[in-house]
Short mmCIF file of C-alpha atoms in Angstrom, two decimals:
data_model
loop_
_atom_site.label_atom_id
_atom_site.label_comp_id
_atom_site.label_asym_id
_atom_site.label_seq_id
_atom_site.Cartn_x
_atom_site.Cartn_y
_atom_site.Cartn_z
CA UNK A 1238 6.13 9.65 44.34
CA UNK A 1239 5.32 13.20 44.33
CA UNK A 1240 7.98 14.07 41.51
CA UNK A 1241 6.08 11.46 39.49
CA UNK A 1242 2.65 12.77 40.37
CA UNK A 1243 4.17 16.87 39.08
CA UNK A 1244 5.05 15.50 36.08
CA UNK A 1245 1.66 13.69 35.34
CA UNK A 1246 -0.30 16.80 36.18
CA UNK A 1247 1.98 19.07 34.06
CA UNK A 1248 2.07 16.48 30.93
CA UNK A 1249 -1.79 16.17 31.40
CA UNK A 1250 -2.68 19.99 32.47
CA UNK A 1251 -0.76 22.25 30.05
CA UNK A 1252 -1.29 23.28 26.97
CA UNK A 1253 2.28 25.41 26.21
CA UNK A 1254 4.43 23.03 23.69
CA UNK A 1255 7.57 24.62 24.36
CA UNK A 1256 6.80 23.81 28.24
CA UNK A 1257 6.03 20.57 27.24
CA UNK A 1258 9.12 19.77 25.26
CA UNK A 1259 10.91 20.56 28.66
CA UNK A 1260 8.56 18.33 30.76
CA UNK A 1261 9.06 15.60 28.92
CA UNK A 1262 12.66 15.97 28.89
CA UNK A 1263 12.40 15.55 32.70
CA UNK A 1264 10.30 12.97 32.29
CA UNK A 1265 12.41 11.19 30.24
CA UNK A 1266 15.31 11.03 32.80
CA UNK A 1267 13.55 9.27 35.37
CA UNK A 1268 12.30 5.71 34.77
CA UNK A 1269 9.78 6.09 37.46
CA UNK A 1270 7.93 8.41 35.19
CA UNK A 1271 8.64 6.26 32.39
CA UNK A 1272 6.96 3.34 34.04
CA UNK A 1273 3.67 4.87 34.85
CA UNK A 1274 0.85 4.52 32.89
CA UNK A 1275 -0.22 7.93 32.74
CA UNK A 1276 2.55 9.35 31.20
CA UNK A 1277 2.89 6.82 28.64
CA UNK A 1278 -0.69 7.81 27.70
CA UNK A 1279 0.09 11.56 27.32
CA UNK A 1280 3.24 10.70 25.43
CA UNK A 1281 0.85 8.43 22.83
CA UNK A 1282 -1.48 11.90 22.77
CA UNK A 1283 1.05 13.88 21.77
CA UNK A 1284 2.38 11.65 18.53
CA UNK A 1285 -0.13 13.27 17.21
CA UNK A 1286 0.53 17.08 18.38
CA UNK A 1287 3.00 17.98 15.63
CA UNK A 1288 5.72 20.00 17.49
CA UNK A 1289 5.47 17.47 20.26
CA UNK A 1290 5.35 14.25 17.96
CA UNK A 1291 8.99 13.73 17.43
CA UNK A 1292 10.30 13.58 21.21
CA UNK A 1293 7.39 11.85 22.07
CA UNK A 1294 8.28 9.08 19.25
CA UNK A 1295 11.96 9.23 20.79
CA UNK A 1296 11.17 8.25 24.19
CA UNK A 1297 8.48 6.16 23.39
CA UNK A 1298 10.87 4.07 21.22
CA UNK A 1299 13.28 3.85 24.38
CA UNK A 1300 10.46 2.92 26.75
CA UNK A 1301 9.59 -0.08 24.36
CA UNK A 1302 13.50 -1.29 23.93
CA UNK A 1303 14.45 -0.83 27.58
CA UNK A 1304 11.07 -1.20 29.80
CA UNK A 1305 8.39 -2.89 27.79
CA UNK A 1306 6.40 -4.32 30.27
CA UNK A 1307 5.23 -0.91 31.19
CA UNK A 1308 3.13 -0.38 27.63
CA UNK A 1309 0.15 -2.37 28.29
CA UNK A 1310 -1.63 -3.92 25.05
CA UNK A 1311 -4.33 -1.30 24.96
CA UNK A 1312 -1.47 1.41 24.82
CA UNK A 1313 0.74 -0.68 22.01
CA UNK A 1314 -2.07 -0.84 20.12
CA UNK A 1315 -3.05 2.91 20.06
CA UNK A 1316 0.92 3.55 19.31
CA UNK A 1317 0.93 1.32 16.45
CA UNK A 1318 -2.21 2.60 14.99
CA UNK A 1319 -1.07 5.87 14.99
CA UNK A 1320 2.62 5.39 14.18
CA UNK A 1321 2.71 4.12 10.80
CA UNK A 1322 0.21 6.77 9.37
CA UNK A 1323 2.66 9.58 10.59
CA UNK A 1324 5.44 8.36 8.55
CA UNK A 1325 3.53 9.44 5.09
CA UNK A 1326 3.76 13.20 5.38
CA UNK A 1327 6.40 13.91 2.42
CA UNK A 1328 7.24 16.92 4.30
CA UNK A 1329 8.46 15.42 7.63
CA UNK A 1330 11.73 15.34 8.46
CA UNK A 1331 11.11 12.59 11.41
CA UNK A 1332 10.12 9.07 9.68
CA UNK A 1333 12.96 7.90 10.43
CA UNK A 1334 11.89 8.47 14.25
CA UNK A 1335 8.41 7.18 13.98
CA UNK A 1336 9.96 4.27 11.95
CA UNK A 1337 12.66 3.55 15.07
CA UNK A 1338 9.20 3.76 17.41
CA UNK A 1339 7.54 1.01 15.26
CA UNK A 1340 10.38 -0.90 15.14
CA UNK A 1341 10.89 -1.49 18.63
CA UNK A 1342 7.56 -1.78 19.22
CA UNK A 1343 7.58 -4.99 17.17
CA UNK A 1344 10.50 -6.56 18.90
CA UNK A 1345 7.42 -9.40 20.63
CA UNK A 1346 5.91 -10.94 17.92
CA UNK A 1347 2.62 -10.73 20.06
CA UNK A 1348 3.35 -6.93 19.11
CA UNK A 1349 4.53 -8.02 15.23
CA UNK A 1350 0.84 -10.18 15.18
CA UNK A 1351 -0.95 -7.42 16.57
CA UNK A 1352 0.42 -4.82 13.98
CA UNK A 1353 -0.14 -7.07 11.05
CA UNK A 1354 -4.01 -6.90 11.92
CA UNK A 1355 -3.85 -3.47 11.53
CA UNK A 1356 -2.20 -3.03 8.69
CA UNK A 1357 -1.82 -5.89 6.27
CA UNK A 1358 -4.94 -6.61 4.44
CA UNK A 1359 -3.98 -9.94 2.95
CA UNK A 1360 -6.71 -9.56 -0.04
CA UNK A 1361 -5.39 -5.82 -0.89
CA UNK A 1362 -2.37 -5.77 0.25
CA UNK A 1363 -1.55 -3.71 -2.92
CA UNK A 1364 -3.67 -0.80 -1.35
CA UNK A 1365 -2.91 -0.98 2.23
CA UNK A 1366 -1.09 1.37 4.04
CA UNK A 1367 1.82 -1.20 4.82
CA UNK A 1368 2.03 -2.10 1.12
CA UNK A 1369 3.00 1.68 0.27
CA UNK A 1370 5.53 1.50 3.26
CA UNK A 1371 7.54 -1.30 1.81
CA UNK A 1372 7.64 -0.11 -1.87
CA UNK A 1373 8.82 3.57 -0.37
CA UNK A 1374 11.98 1.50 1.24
CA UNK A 1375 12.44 -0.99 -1.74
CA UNK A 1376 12.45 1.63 -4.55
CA UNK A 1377 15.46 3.55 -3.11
CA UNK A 1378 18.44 2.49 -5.42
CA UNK A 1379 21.14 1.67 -2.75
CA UNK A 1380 23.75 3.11 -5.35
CA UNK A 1381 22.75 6.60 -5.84
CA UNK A 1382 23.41 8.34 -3.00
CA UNK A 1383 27.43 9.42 -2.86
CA UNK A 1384 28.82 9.95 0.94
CA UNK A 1385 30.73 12.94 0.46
CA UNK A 1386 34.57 12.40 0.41
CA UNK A 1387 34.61 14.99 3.84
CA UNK A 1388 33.04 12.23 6.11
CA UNK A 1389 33.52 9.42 4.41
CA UNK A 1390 36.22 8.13 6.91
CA UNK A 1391 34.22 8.74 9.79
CA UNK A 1392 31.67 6.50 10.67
CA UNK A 1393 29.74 8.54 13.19
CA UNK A 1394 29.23 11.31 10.22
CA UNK A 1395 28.17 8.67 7.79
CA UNK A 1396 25.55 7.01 9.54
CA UNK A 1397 24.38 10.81 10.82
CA UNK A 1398 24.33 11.87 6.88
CA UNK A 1399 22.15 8.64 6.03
CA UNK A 1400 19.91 9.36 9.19
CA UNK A 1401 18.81 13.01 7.45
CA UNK A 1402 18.60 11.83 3.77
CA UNK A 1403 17.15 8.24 4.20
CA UNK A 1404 13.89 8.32 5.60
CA UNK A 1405 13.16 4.75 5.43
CA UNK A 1406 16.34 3.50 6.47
CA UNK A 1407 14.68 1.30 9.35
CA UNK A 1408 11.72 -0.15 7.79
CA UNK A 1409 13.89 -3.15 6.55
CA UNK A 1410 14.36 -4.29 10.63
CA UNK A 1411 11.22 -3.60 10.71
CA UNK A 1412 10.37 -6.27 7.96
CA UNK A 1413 12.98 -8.44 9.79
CA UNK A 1414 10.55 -8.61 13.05
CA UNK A 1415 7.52 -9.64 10.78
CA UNK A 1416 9.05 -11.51 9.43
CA UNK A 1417 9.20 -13.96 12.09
CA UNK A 1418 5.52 -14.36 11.06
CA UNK A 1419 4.42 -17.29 8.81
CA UNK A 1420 1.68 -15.42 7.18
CA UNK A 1421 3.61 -11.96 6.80
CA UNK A 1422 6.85 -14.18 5.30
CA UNK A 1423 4.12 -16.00 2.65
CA UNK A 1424 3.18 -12.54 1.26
CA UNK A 1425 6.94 -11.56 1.09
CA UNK A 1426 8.23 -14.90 -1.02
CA UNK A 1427 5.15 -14.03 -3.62
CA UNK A 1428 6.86 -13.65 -6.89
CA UNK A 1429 4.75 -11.72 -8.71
CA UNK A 1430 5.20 -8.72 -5.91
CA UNK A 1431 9.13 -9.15 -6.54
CA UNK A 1432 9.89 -7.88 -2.75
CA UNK A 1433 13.05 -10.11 -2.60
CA UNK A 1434 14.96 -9.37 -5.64
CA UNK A 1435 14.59 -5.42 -4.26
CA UNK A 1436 15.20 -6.87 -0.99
CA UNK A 1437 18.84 -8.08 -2.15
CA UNK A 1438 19.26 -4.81 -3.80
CA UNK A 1439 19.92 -3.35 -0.83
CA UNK A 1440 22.76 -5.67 0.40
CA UNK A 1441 24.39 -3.09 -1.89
CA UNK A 1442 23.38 0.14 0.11
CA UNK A 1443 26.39 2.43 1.05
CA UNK A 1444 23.49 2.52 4.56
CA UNK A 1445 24.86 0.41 6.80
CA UNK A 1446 21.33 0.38 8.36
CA UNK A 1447 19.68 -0.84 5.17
CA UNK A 1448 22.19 -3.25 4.77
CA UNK A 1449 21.92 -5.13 8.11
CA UNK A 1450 17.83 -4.27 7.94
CA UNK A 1451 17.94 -6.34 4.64
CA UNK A 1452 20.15 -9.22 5.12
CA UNK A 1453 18.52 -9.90 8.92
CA UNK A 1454 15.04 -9.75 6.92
CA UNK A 1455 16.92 -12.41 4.56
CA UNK A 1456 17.90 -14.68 7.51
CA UNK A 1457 14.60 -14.63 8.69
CA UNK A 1458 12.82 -15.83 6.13
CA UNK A 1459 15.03 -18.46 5.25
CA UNK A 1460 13.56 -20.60 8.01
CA UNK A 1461 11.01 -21.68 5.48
CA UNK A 1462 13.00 -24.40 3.84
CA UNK A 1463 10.77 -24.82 0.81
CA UNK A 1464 11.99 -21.90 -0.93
CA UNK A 1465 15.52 -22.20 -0.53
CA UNK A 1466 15.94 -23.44 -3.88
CA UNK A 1467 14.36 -20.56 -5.74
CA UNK A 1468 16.08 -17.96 -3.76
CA UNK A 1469 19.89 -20.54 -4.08
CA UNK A 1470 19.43 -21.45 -7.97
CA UNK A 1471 17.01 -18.71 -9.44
CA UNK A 1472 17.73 -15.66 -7.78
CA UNK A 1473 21.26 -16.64 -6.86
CA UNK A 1474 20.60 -15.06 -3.89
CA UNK A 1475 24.46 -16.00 -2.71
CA UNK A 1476 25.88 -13.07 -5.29
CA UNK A 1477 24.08 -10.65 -3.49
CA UNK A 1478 24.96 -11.91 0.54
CA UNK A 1479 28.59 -12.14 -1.04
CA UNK A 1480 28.76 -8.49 -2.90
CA UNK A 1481 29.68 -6.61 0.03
CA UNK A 1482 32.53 -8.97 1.45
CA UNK A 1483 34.51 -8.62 -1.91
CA UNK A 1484 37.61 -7.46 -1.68
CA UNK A 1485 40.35 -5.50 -3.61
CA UNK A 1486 42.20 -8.19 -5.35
CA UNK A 1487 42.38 -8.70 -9.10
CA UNK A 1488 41.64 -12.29 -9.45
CA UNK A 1489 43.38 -14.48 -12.41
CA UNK A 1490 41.59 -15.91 -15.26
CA UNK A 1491 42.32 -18.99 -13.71
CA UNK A 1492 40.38 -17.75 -10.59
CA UNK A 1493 37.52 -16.39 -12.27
CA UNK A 1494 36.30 -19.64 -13.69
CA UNK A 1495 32.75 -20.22 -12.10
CA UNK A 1496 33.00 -17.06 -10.06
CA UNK A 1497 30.17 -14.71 -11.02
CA UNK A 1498 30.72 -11.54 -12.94
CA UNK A 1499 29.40 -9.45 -11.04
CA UNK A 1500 31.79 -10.29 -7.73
CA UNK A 1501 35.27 -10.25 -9.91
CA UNK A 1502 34.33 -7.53 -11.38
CA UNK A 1503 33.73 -5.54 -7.85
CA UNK A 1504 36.89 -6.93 -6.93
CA UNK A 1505 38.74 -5.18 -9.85
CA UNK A 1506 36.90 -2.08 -9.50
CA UNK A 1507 38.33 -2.08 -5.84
CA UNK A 1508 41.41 -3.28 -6.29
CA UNK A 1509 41.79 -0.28 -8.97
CA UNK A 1510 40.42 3.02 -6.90
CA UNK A 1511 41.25 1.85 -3.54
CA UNK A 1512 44.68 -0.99 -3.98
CA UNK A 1513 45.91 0.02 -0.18
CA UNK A 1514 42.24 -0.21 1.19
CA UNK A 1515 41.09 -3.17 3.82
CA UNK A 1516 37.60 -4.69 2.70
CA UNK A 1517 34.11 -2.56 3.16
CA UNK A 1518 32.50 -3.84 5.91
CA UNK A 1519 30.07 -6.91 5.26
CA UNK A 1520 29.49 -7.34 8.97
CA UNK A 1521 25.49 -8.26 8.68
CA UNK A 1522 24.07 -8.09 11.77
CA UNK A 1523 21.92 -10.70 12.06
CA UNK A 1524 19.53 -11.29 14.48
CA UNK A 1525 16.83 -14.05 15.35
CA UNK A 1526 14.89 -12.63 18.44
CA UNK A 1527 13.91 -9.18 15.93
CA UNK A 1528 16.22 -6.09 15.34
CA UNK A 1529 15.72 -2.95 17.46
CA UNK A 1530 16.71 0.05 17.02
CA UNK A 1531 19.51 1.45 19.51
CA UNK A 1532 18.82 3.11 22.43
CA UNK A 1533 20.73 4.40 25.33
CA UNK A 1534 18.74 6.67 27.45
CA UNK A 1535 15.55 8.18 27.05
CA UNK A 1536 17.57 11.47 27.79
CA UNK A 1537 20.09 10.89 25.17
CA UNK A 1538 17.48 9.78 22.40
CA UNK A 1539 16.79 13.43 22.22
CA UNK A 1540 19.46 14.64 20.20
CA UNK A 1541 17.91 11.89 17.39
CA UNK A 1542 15.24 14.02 16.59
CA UNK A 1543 15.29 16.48 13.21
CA UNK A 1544 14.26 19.56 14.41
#
């Protein structure tokens, strides 16, 4: 359509950002424009036009959850080449954005193959890119961040606090949809890179998105039969799926027989600050088909982005 055809020759033609921002913004309420080819190529140009980056990111990340079919290979490939490297710039306050981008982007696991070649090196993994990404979400210690009492009642605040302070809140979904992958699921059960006992580490995040990010990742893997034992009877892996569905209740010595420390004596804890409280939520999330990262309209995405 015409409309369409403006909005190609503006995203290709001009050079103004600010302009930009705003034809974008346009763009991004019509799915017409979203669904041709030439504006999802001058979106993928300008990830890597700083100012421009973030909303681009934003309604890329719709345009994979909601109309997929319209990113050809040659495009996904391009976005995921260029994604992941923009999500190492200590000073950005978007990684969670360019993280939402990859993570949607993987949601085929034609898409979660395709990454993999690009960035997991299976002889040096300990010096790929990838590598780094993991041990930046793994070393956060999913106890150290108070919510503050203000907004700790209110959901909506919470997961907006997390969203500015945790920049690698997503990358565990993102492990979730690779996960699907034999190859990517071998490198994540090797013991001497300890990924999993970090991995359960974060069952204990205050993040709801870490949480649900690391016990989907969990689910995932446990497809492989062969090392339910190890993960069962060495790691114990059940404490840690259990930890966050304890609830307020001093348990009897009677009770505590067999029950592991660590759960009765969350329970106490609990049952001691909070007596008239009803359980933290342990709700999981699991999914089989991949996680994605929620959308609702390309339009809407926009207030996601740090400015």
């Amino acid at each position: 359509t015409e409309f369409v055809e403006d909005v190609v020759q503006l995203l290709q033609q001009h050079t103004n950002h600010d302009i930009l921002l705003q034809v974008i913004d346009v763009a991004a309420s019509k799915d017409e424009c979203l669904k041709d080819s030439r504006v999802i190529g001058s979106l993928i140009k300008y990830l890597s036009v700083k100012k421009l980056s973030p909303r681009a990111a934003t309604v890329l990340t719709y345009i994979a959850a909601e109309i997929p079919e319209s990113i050809s290979d040659e495009n996904a490939r391009t976005i995921l080449a260029v994604a992941l490297p923009l999500c190492f710039n200590n000073g950005d306050t978007n990684i969670n954005c360019y993280l939402s981008l990859i993570c949607n982007m993987t949601l085929q696991e034609s898409l979660s193959e395709m990454f993999l070649k690009l960035y997991f090196n299976k002889d040096k993994h300990e010096k790929s890119v990838f590598h780094k990404s993991i041990q930046y979400f793994l070393d956060n210690n999913p106890q150290s961040i108070p919510i503050p009492v203000e907004i700790i009642e209110n959901p909506q605040e919470v997961a907006e606090y997390f969203n500015m302070i945790d920049h690698w809140q997503h990358m565990g979904n993102i492990l979730c949809n690779l996960c699907r992958i034999e190859e990517f699921r071998k490198m994540m059960f090797k013991q001497d890179l300890n990924y999993i006992p970090r991995l359960l580490a974060q069952i204990r995040s205050k993040n709801e998105i870490r949480r649900r990010g690391a016990v989907s990742t969990l689910r995932t893997m446990l497809f492989d039969p062969v090392n339910h034992w190890w993960l069962v009877v060495e790691i114990n892996i059940l404490k840690y799926l259990c930890y966050p569905l304890v609830v307020p209740v001093a348990y009897t010595e009677k009770e505590r027989s067999g029950m592991d420390s660590l759960l009765w004596m969350r329970s106490d804890a609990l049952a001691a600050t909070a007596p008239v409280q009803e359980n933290e939520e342990g709700n999981p999330g699991l999914h089989t088909d991949g996680m994605m990262v929620t959308t609702s309209t390309a339009t809407d995405a926009k207030n996601d982005v740090s400015p």
